[in-house]
CSV table of C-alpha atoms in Angstrom, one decimal:
chain,number,residue,atom,x,y,z
A,1239,MET,CA,77.2,140.1,120.8
A,1240,GLU,CA,74.3,142.4,121.4
A,1241,ASP,CA,73.2,142.3,117.9
A,1242,ALA,CA,73.0,138.6,117.9
A,1243,LEU,CA,71.1,138.4,121.2
A,1244,ILE,CA,68.6,141.1,120.0
A,1245,ARG,CA,68.0,139.1,116.6
A,1246,SER,CA,67.3,135.8,118.6
A,1247,LEU,CA,64.9,137.5,120.8
A,1248,THR,CA,62.8,139.6,118.3
A,1249,PRO,CA,60.4,136.9,117.3
A,1250,SER,CA,59.5,136.0,121.0
A,1251,VAL,CA,59.0,139.8,121.9
A,1252,LEU,CA,56.7,140.4,118.8
A,1253,ALA,CA,54.7,137.3,119.9
A,1254,VAL,CA,54.2,138.7,123.3
A,1255,LEU,CA,52.9,142.0,122.0
A,1256,VAL,CA,50.4,140.2,119.5
A,1257,ARG,CA,49.2,137.9,122.2
A,1258,ARG,CA,48.5,140.9,124.5
A,1259,GLY,CA,46.3,142.6,121.8
A,1260,ALA,CA,48.5,144.6,119.7
A,1261,ASP,CA,47.7,144.4,116.0
A,1262,PHE,CA,50.7,143.0,114.0
A,1263,ALA,CA,51.7,146.2,112.2
A,1264,ALA,CA,51.6,148.3,115.3
A,1265,ALA,CA,53.5,145.5,117.2
A,1266,GLU,CA,56.2,145.3,114.6
A,1267,ASP,CA,56.7,149.1,114.7
A,1268,ALA,CA,57.0,149.0,118.5
A,1269,VAL,CA,59.4,146.3,118.6
A,1270,GLN,CA,61.7,147.9,115.9
A,1271,GLU,CA,61.6,151.0,118.2
A,1272,ALA,CA,62.6,149.0,121.1
A,1273,LEU,CA,65.5,147.2,119.3
A,1274,VAL,CA,66.8,150.7,118.4
A,1275,GLU,CA,66.6,151.7,122.1
A,1276,ALA,CA,68.4,148.5,123.0
A,1277,VAL,CA,71.3,149.2,120.5
A,1278,ARG,CA,71.6,152.6,122.2
A,1279,VAL,CA,71.4,151.7,125.8
A,1280,TRP,CA,72.8,148.1,126.2
A,1281,PRO,CA,76.4,148.6,125.4
A,1282,ALA,CA,76.7,151.0,128.5
A,1283,ASP,CA,74.0,149.4,130.6
A,1284,PRO,CA,73.2,145.8,129.7
A,1285,PRO,CA,70.0,144.3,131.2
A,1286,ARG,CA,69.9,141.3,133.5
A,1287,ASP,CA,66.8,140.0,131.6
A,1288,ALA,CA,67.1,141.0,128.0
A,1289,LYS,CA,63.8,139.7,126.9
A,1290,GLY,CA,62.0,141.2,129.7
A,1291,TRP,CA,63.6,144.6,129.0
A,1292,LEU,CA,62.8,144.3,125.4
A,1293,VAL,CA,58.9,143.3,126.2
A,1294,THR,CA,58.5,146.2,128.7
A,1295,VAL,CA,60.1,148.9,126.4
A,1296,ALA,CA,58.2,147.7,123.2
A,1297,TRP,CA,54.9,147.5,125.2
A,1298,ARG,CA,55.3,151.1,126.2
A,1299,LYS,CA,56.3,152.1,122.7
A,1300,PHE,CA,53.1,150.4,121.6
A,1301,LEU,CA,50.9,152.2,124.1
A,1302,ASP,CA,52.7,155.6,123.3
A,1303,ALA,CA,51.7,155.2,119.7
A,1304,THR,CA,48.2,153.8,120.5
A,1305,ARG,CA,47.4,157.0,122.6
A,1306,SER,CA,47.6,159.2,119.6
A,1307,ASP,CA,44.8,157.4,117.9
A,1308,ALA,CA,41.0,158.1,118.2
A,1309,ALA,CA,39.9,155.2,120.3
A,1310,ARG,CA,41.3,156.5,123.6
A,1311,ARG,CA,39.1,154.6,125.8
A,1312,ARG,CA,40.2,151.3,124.5
A,1313,ARG,CA,43.8,152.2,124.5
A,1314,GLU,CA,43.6,153.4,128.1
A,1315,ASP,CA,42.3,150.0,129.0
A,1316,LEU,CA,45.3,148.4,127.7
A,1317,VAL,CA,47.5,150.2,130.2
A,1318,ASP,CA,46.1,147.7,132.8
A,1319,GLU,CA,47.5,144.8,130.8
A,1320,GLU,CA,51.2,146.0,130.8
A,1321,PRO,CA,53.4,143.2,131.6
A,1322,ALA,CA,54.6,143.2,135.3
A,1323,PRO,CA,58.3,143.9,136.0
A,1324,GLY,CA,60.6,141.0,136.5
A,1325,PRO,CA,61.9,138.1,134.4
A,1326,ALA,CA,60.0,137.1,131.2
A,1327,PRO,CA,59.0,133.5,130.6
A,1328,ALA,CA,61.7,131.6,128.8
A,1329,ALA,CA,59.3,130.2,126.3
A,1330,ASP,CA,60.3,130.0,122.6
A,1331,ASP,CA,57.4,131.8,120.7
A,1332,THR,CA,59.1,131.8,117.2
A,1333,LEU,CA,57.3,128.9,115.6
A,1334,GLN,CA,53.9,130.1,117.2
A,1335,LEU,CA,54.6,133.4,115.6
A,1336,TYR,CA,55.3,131.9,112.1
A,1337,PHE,CA,51.8,130.3,112.4
A,1338,LEU,CA,50.2,133.6,113.5
A,1339,CYS,CA,51.7,135.5,110.5
A,1340,ALA,CA,50.2,132.8,108.2
A,1341,HIS,CA,46.7,134.5,108.9
A,1342,PRO,CA,43.8,133.3,106.8
A,1343,SER,CA,43.2,136.9,105.9
A,1344,LEU,CA,46.3,136.8,103.7
A,1345,THR,CA,47.1,134.9,100.6
A,1346,PRO,CA,49.8,132.4,101.1
A,1347,SER,CA,52.3,134.3,99.2
A,1348,SER,CA,51.6,137.5,101.1
A,1349,ALA,CA,51.8,135.5,104.4
A,1350,VAL,CA,55.1,134.1,103.4
A,1351,ALA,CA,56.5,137.6,102.4
A,1352,LEU,CA,55.2,139.2,105.7
A,1353,THR,CA,56.7,136.4,107.8
A,1354,LEU,CA,60.1,136.3,106.0
A,1355,ARG,CA,60.3,140.1,106.7
A,1356,ALA,CA,59.0,140.5,110.2
A,1357,VAL,CA,60.1,137.2,111.7
A,1358,GLY,CA,62.9,135.9,109.5
A,1359,GLY,CA,64.7,139.2,109.3
A,1360,LEU,CA,65.3,139.0,105.6
A,1361,THR,CA,65.3,142.2,103.7
A,1362,THR,CA,62.8,143.0,100.9
A,1363,ARG,CA,65.7,142.5,98.3
A,1364,GLN,CA,66.3,139.0,99.6
A,1365,ILE,CA,62.6,138.1,99.6
A,1366,ALA,CA,62.1,139.3,96.1
A,1367,GLN,CA,65.1,137.4,94.8
A,1368,ALA,CA,63.5,134.2,96.4
A,1369,TYR,CA,60.2,135.1,94.5
A,1370,LEU,CA,61.7,136.0,91.3
A,1371,VAL,CA,60.0,139.5,91.3
A,1372,PRO,CA,61.4,143.1,91.3
A,1373,GLU,CA,62.3,144.5,94.8
A,1374,ALA,CA,59.5,147.3,94.3
A,1375,THR,CA,56.8,144.6,93.7
A,1376,MET,CA,57.8,142.8,96.8
A,1377,ALA,CA,57.7,145.9,98.8
A,1378,GLN,CA,54.1,146.7,97.8
A,1379,ARG,CA,53.2,143.2,98.6
A,1380,ILE,CA,54.6,143.3,102.0
A,1381,SER,CA,52.9,146.7,102.6
A,1382,ARG,CA,49.6,145.4,101.5
A,1383,ALA,CA,50.0,142.3,103.8
A,1384,LYS,CA,50.7,144.7,106.8
A,1385,ARG,CA,47.5,146.7,106.0
A,1386,THR,CA,45.5,143.6,105.7
A,1387,VAL,CA,46.2,142.5,109.2
A,1388,SER,CA,46.4,145.9,110.7
A,1389,GLY,CA,43.7,145.7,113.5
A,1390,VAL,CA,43.0,142.0,113.0
A,1391,ARG,CA,43.1,139.6,116.1
A,1392,PHE,CA,45.6,136.8,115.7
A,1393,ASP,CA,43.3,134.1,116.9
A,1394,GLN,CA,43.1,132.1,113.7
A,1395,PRO,CA,46.6,130.7,113.0
A,1396,GLY,CA,47.5,129.9,109.3
A,1397,ASP,CA,47.8,126.4,107.8
A,1398,VAL,CA,50.8,124.1,107.8
A,1399,ALA,CA,51.6,124.6,104.1
A,1400,THR,CA,52.1,128.2,104.3
A,1401,VAL,CA,54.4,127.8,107.4
A,1402,LEU,CA,56.4,125.1,105.5
A,1403,ARG,CA,56.9,127.5,102.6
A,1404,VAL,CA,58.2,130.2,105.0
A,1405,LEU,CA,60.6,127.8,106.8
A,1406,TYR,CA,61.8,126.5,103.4
A,1407,LEU,CA,62.5,130.0,102.1
A,1408,VAL,CA,64.3,130.8,105.3
A,1409,PHE,CA,66.5,127.8,105.0
A,1410,ASN,CA,67.5,128.5,101.5
A,1411,GLU,CA,68.3,132.3,102.3
A,1412,GLY,CA,70.4,130.9,105.3
A,1413,TYR,CA,72.1,128.2,103.1
A,1414,CYS,CA,72.7,130.5,100.0
A,1415,GLY,CA,72.4,134.1,101.0
A,1416,ASP,CA,73.7,136.7,103.2
A,1417,VAL,CA,72.2,135.8,106.4
A,1418,ASP,CA,72.9,132.5,108.3
A,1419,LEU,CA,69.4,131.3,109.0
A,1420,ALA,CA,69.8,127.6,107.9
A,1421,ALA,CA,70.3,126.3,111.6
A,1422,GLU,CA,67.4,128.2,112.9
A,1423,ALA,CA,65.1,126.9,110.1
A,1424,ILE,CA,66.2,123.4,110.9
A,1425,ARG,CA,65.5,123.9,114.6
A,1426,LEU,CA,62.1,125.1,113.9
A,1427,THR,CA,61.4,122.5,111.5
A,1428,ARG,CA,62.4,119.9,114.1
A,1429,GLN,CA,59.9,121.6,116.6
A,1430,LEU,CA,57.1,121.4,114.0
A,1431,ALA,CA,57.9,117.7,113.2
A,1432,ALA,CA,57.6,116.8,116.9
A,1433,ALA,CA,54.3,118.6,117.2
A,1434,ILE,CA,52.6,117.5,114.0
A,1435,ASP,CA,52.5,114.1,112.4
A,1436,HIS,CA,52.6,115.3,108.7
A,1437,PRO,CA,54.6,113.7,105.8
A,1438,GLU,CA,55.5,117.1,104.2
A,1439,VAL,CA,56.9,118.4,107.5
A,1440,ALA,CA,59.0,115.2,107.6
A,1441,GLY,CA,59.9,115.8,104.0
A,1442,LEU,CA,61.1,119.4,104.5
A,1443,LEU,CA,63.1,118.3,107.6
A,1444,ALA,CA,64.9,115.6,105.7
A,1445,LEU,CA,65.4,117.9,102.8
A,1446,MET,CA,67.1,120.3,105.1
A,1447,LEU,CA,69.3,117.9,106.8
A,1448,LEU,CA,70.4,116.3,103.5
A,1449,HIS,CA,71.4,119.9,102.0
A,1450,HIS,CA,73.1,121.0,105.3
A,1451,ALA,CA,75.1,117.9,105.4
A,1452,ARG,CA,77.1,119.2,102.3
A,1453,ARG,CA,77.5,122.9,103.7
A,1454,ALA,CA,81.0,122.6,104.8
A,1455,THR,CA,82.1,121.6,101.2
A,1456,ARG,CA,80.2,124.2,99.2
A,1457,THR,CA,83.0,126.8,99.4
A,1458,ALA,CA,86.8,126.7,99.1
A,1459,PRO,CA,89.0,128.5,101.8
A,1460,ASP,CA,89.0,131.6,99.6
A,1461,GLY,CA,85.3,131.8,99.6
A,1462,SER,CA,84.7,130.5,96.2
A,1463,LEU,CA,81.8,128.1,95.2
A,1464,VAL,CA,82.7,124.5,94.8
A,1465,PRO,CA,80.1,122.7,92.5
A,1466,LEU,CA,78.4,119.5,93.7
A,1467,ALA,CA,80.4,117.3,91.3
A,1468,GLU,CA,83.8,118.7,92.7
A,1469,GLN,CA,83.0,118.7,96.4
A,1470,ASP,CA,84.9,116.4,98.8
A,1471,ARG,CA,82.3,113.9,99.7
A,1472,GLY,CA,84.5,112.4,102.4
A,1473,ARG,CA,83.7,115.8,104.4
A,1474,TRP,CA,79.8,115.4,104.1
A,1475,ASP,CA,78.2,115.1,107.4
A,1476,THR,CA,77.2,111.2,107.3
A,1477,GLY,CA,75.2,111.6,110.6
A,1478,SER,CA,72.9,114.3,109.1
A,1479,ILE,CA,72.6,112.3,105.7
A,1480,ALA,CA,71.7,109.1,107.6
A,1481,GLU,CA,69.1,111.0,109.8
A,1482,GLY,CA,67.7,112.7,106.6
A,1483,VAL,CA,67.3,109.6,104.7
A,1484,ARG,CA,65.6,107.7,107.7
A,1485,ILE,CA,63.2,110.5,108.1
A,1486,LEU,CA,62.4,110.6,104.3
A,1487,GLN,CA,61.9,106.8,104.2
A,1488,ALA,CA,59.2,106.9,106.8
A,1489,ALA,CA,57.6,109.9,105.2
A,1490,LEU,CA,57.6,108.3,101.6
A,1491,ALA,CA,56.1,105.0,103.3
A,1492,ARG,CA,52.9,106.8,104.1
A,1493,ASP,CA,52.2,107.2,100.3
A,1494,ARG,CA,51.2,110.9,100.5
A,1495,LEU,CA,53.8,112.4,98.2
A,1496,GLY,CA,54.5,116.2,98.3
A,1497,GLU,CA,56.9,118.5,96.8
A,1498,PHE,CA,59.4,118.4,99.9
A,1499,GLN,CA,59.5,114.7,99.9
A,1500,ALA,CA,60.3,114.7,96.3
A,1501,GLN,CA,63.1,117.2,96.7
A,1502,ALA,CA,64.4,115.3,99.5
A,1503,ALA,CA,64.6,112.1,97.4
A,1504,ILE,CA,66.6,113.9,94.8
A,1505,ALA,CA,69.0,115.3,97.6
A,1506,ALA,CA,69.2,111.6,99.0
A,1507,LEU,CA,70.3,110.2,95.6
A,1508,HIS,CA,72.9,112.8,95.3
A,1509,ALA,CA,74.2,112.0,99.0
A,1510,ASP,CA,74.1,108.2,98.2
A,1511,ALA,CA,76.6,108.5,95.3
A,1512,ARG,CA,80.1,107.9,96.5
A,1513,THR,CA,81.5,109.8,93.5
A,1514,ALA,CA,80.0,112.2,91.1
A,1515,GLU,CA,80.3,109.7,88.2
A,1516,GLU,CA,78.2,107.2,90.2
A,1517,THR,CA,75.1,109.5,90.5
A,1518,ASP,CA,72.0,107.7,89.7
A,1519,TRP,CA,70.7,110.4,87.1
A,1520,VAL,CA,68.0,108.3,85.7
A,1521,GLN,CA,66.3,108.2,88.9
A,1522,ILE,CA,66.8,111.7,89.7
A,1523,LEU,CA,65.1,112.6,86.4
A,1524,GLU,CA,62.3,110.5,87.4
A,1525,TRP,CA,61.9,112.3,90.7
A,1526,TYR,CA,62.1,115.7,88.8
A,1527,ASP,CA,59.2,114.5,86.7
A,1528,GLU,CA,57.3,113.9,89.8
A,1529,LEU,CA,58.3,117.2,91.3
A,1530,ALA,CA,57.3,119.2,88.0
A,1531,ARG,CA,54.0,117.3,88.2
A,1532,LEU,CA,53.4,118.4,91.8
A,1533,THR,CA,54.5,122.0,91.3
A,1534,ASP,CA,54.7,123.2,87.7
A,1535,SER,CA,57.5,125.4,88.7
A,1536,PRO,CA,59.8,126.9,86.1
A,1537,VAL,CA,62.8,126.5,88.4
A,1538,VAL,CA,62.0,122.9,88.7
A,1539,ARG,CA,61.8,122.5,85.0
A,1540,LEU,CA,65.0,124.4,84.7
A,1541,ASN,CA,66.9,121.8,87.2
A,1542,ARG,CA,65.1,119.1,85.3
A,1543,ALA,CA,66.8,120.2,82.1
A,1544,VAL,CA,70.1,119.6,83.9
A,1545,ALA,CA,69.1,116.1,85.0
A,1546,VAL,CA,67.9,115.3,81.3
A,1547,GLY,CA,71.3,116.5,80.1
A,1548,GLU,CA,72.9,114.1,82.6
A,1549,ALA,CA,70.6,111.1,82.0
A,1550,ASP,CA,70.0,111.4,78.2
A,1551,GLY,CA,72.9,113.5,77.0
A,1552,PRO,CA,73.5,117.2,76.6
A,1553,ARG,CA,71.7,117.5,73.5
A,1554,ALA,CA,68.5,116.4,75.1
A,1555,GLY,CA,69.1,118.7,77.9
A,1556,LEU,CA,69.4,121.6,75.6
A,1557,ALA,CA,66.2,120.6,74.0
A,1558,ALA,CA,64.4,120.5,77.4
A,1559,LEU,CA,65.9,123.9,78.2
A,1560,ALA,CA,64.8,125.5,74.8
A,1561,ALA,CA,61.2,124.9,76.1
A,1562,LEU,CA,61.6,127.3,78.9
A,1563,ASP,CA,61.6,131.2,79.1
A,1564,ASP,CA,65.4,132.3,78.8
A,1565,ALA,CA,64.6,135.2,81.2
A,1566,LEU,CA,64.4,132.7,83.9
A,1567,PRO,CA,67.3,133.2,86.7
A,1568,ARG,CA,70.2,130.9,86.0
A,1569,HIS,CA,68.8,129.8,82.6
A,1570,THR,CA,72.0,131.2,80.8
A,1571,ALA,CA,74.3,129.4,83.4
A,1572,VAL,CA,72.5,126.1,82.6
A,1573,ALA,CA,72.9,126.6,79.0
A,1574,ALA,CA,76.5,127.3,79.3
A,1575,TYR,CA,77.0,124.1,81.2
A,1576,LEU,CA,75.0,122.0,78.7
A,1577,HIS,CA,76.9,123.5,75.8
A,1578,GLU,CA,80.2,122.7,77.3
A,1579,ARG,CA,79.1,119.1,78.0
A,1580,ALA,CA,78.1,119.1,74.2
A,1581,GLY,CA,81.6,120.1,73.3
A,1582,ASP,CA,80.6,123.6,72.1
A,1583,LEU,CA,83.2,125.4,74.2
A,1584,THR,CA,83.1,128.7,72.4
A,1585,THR,CA,79.4,129.1,72.8
A,1586,ALA,CA,79.7,127.8,76.6
A,1587,ALA,CA,82.5,130.4,77.4
A,1588,ARG,CA,80.3,133.3,75.9
A,1589,LEU,CA,77.3,132.0,77.9
A,1590,TYR,CA,79.2,131.6,81.2
A,1591,ALA,CA,80.4,135.3,80.9
A,1592,GLU,CA,76.8,136.3,80.2
A,1593,ALA,CA,75.6,134.5,83.0
A,1594,ALA,CA,78.2,136.0,85.4
A,1595,ARG,CA,76.8,139.5,84.5
A,1596,LYS,CA,73.4,138.2,85.6
A,1597,ALA,CA,74.5,136.5,88.7
A,1598,PRO,CA,72.5,137.4,91.9
A,1599,ASN,CA,75.5,137.5,94.1
A,1600,LEU,CA,79.4,137.9,94.2
A,1601,ALA,CA,80.3,134.4,94.8
A,1602,GLU,CA,78.4,133.0,92.0
A,1603,ARG,CA,79.4,135.8,89.6
A,1604,ASP,CA,83.0,134.9,90.4
A,1605,HIS,CA,82.6,131.4,89.9
A,1606,LEU,CA,80.9,131.8,86.4
A,1607,THR,CA,83.8,134.3,85.5
A,1608,ARG,CA,86.3,131.5,86.3
A,1609,GLN,CA,84.2,129.0,84.2
A,1610,ALA,CA,84.3,131.4,81.1
A,1611,ALA,CA,88.0,132.1,81.6
A,1612,ARG,CA,88.9,128.5,82.0
A,1613,LEU,CA,87.1,127.6,78.6
A,1614,ASN,CA,88.6,130.6,76.9
A,1615,ALA,CA,92.1,129.6,78.0
A,1616,ARG,CA,91.5,126.1,76.5
A,1617,GLY,CA,90.3,127.6,73.2
A,1618,ARG,CA,93.7,129.6,72.9
A,1619,ARG,CA,95.9,126.3,73.2
């Protein structure tokens, strides 16, 4: 219970320190020290006002660290600004902190990485996987971002595009990864959509709702992955689907297409099909063409190869796949699927086994291993 409460309060406490004049790197260090103190103290002596306790302790930790530096006069002035004892305001500062972390002094990629680490609570390994880079590379990027904003006053919030990218990656990690952040990402995107009239904000919210509608069917009771084509569509959340489609249609009507709207359109076409066989792959392929034009992303082109294989046949899909770098994550799994669709079960089984060895998580590895075993068993009959 304490861990969950601490996690939910961390962004607000960090925002309070930044607003009161702490530079970001020092504020983050102070908050982390306060969290360690909370884990030690709260089980035996829980505070009546958890946020107020964390703000007070974190501010004192910040001042203690600041007093050891050279600019003593300015640091002593900060003592007068210490928050008064008593209940802290119940404001939700998380979204504001997302904007503050997307500071103009940072590149968009560095701002996203820093926010995911400091506010989203993701590990460096998880962020590196999202960016398709080695963990050491991402650790250096985050360290450089902290150095860049050290001492900077956060009075120039970043742009919407960077914040959307952060929310998208937080949702993906919550949807697919080890930390359940999907609901939090949806909540913050709703707040952003209510505050900003922007078609890509609406597009991202629609995309999240459409994906989240399928969440209950993505895994079996034993925790194994269930592919989209095999999911029980009767258990999809029709309310979330209807809301997502409604939001998407309003965004598309404004004729300012962006990548999140295109992704949401693909998700809506999957949601609209009553069975996997009724999926409109021709339209999905057209949307992937739009998405590739907007992003030029290798991951998009990999997913497009699957759509080509469904719309134009597996041989066409393999031809599209051949144009991509085979080192791309999940490239081997896609090749295995397309070879199976083409009837080359021996090659498909070998590729499924190879893809399992490269899988980024246990659930995916087990799924690919089962696919290889299934085809090998068929070959022995």
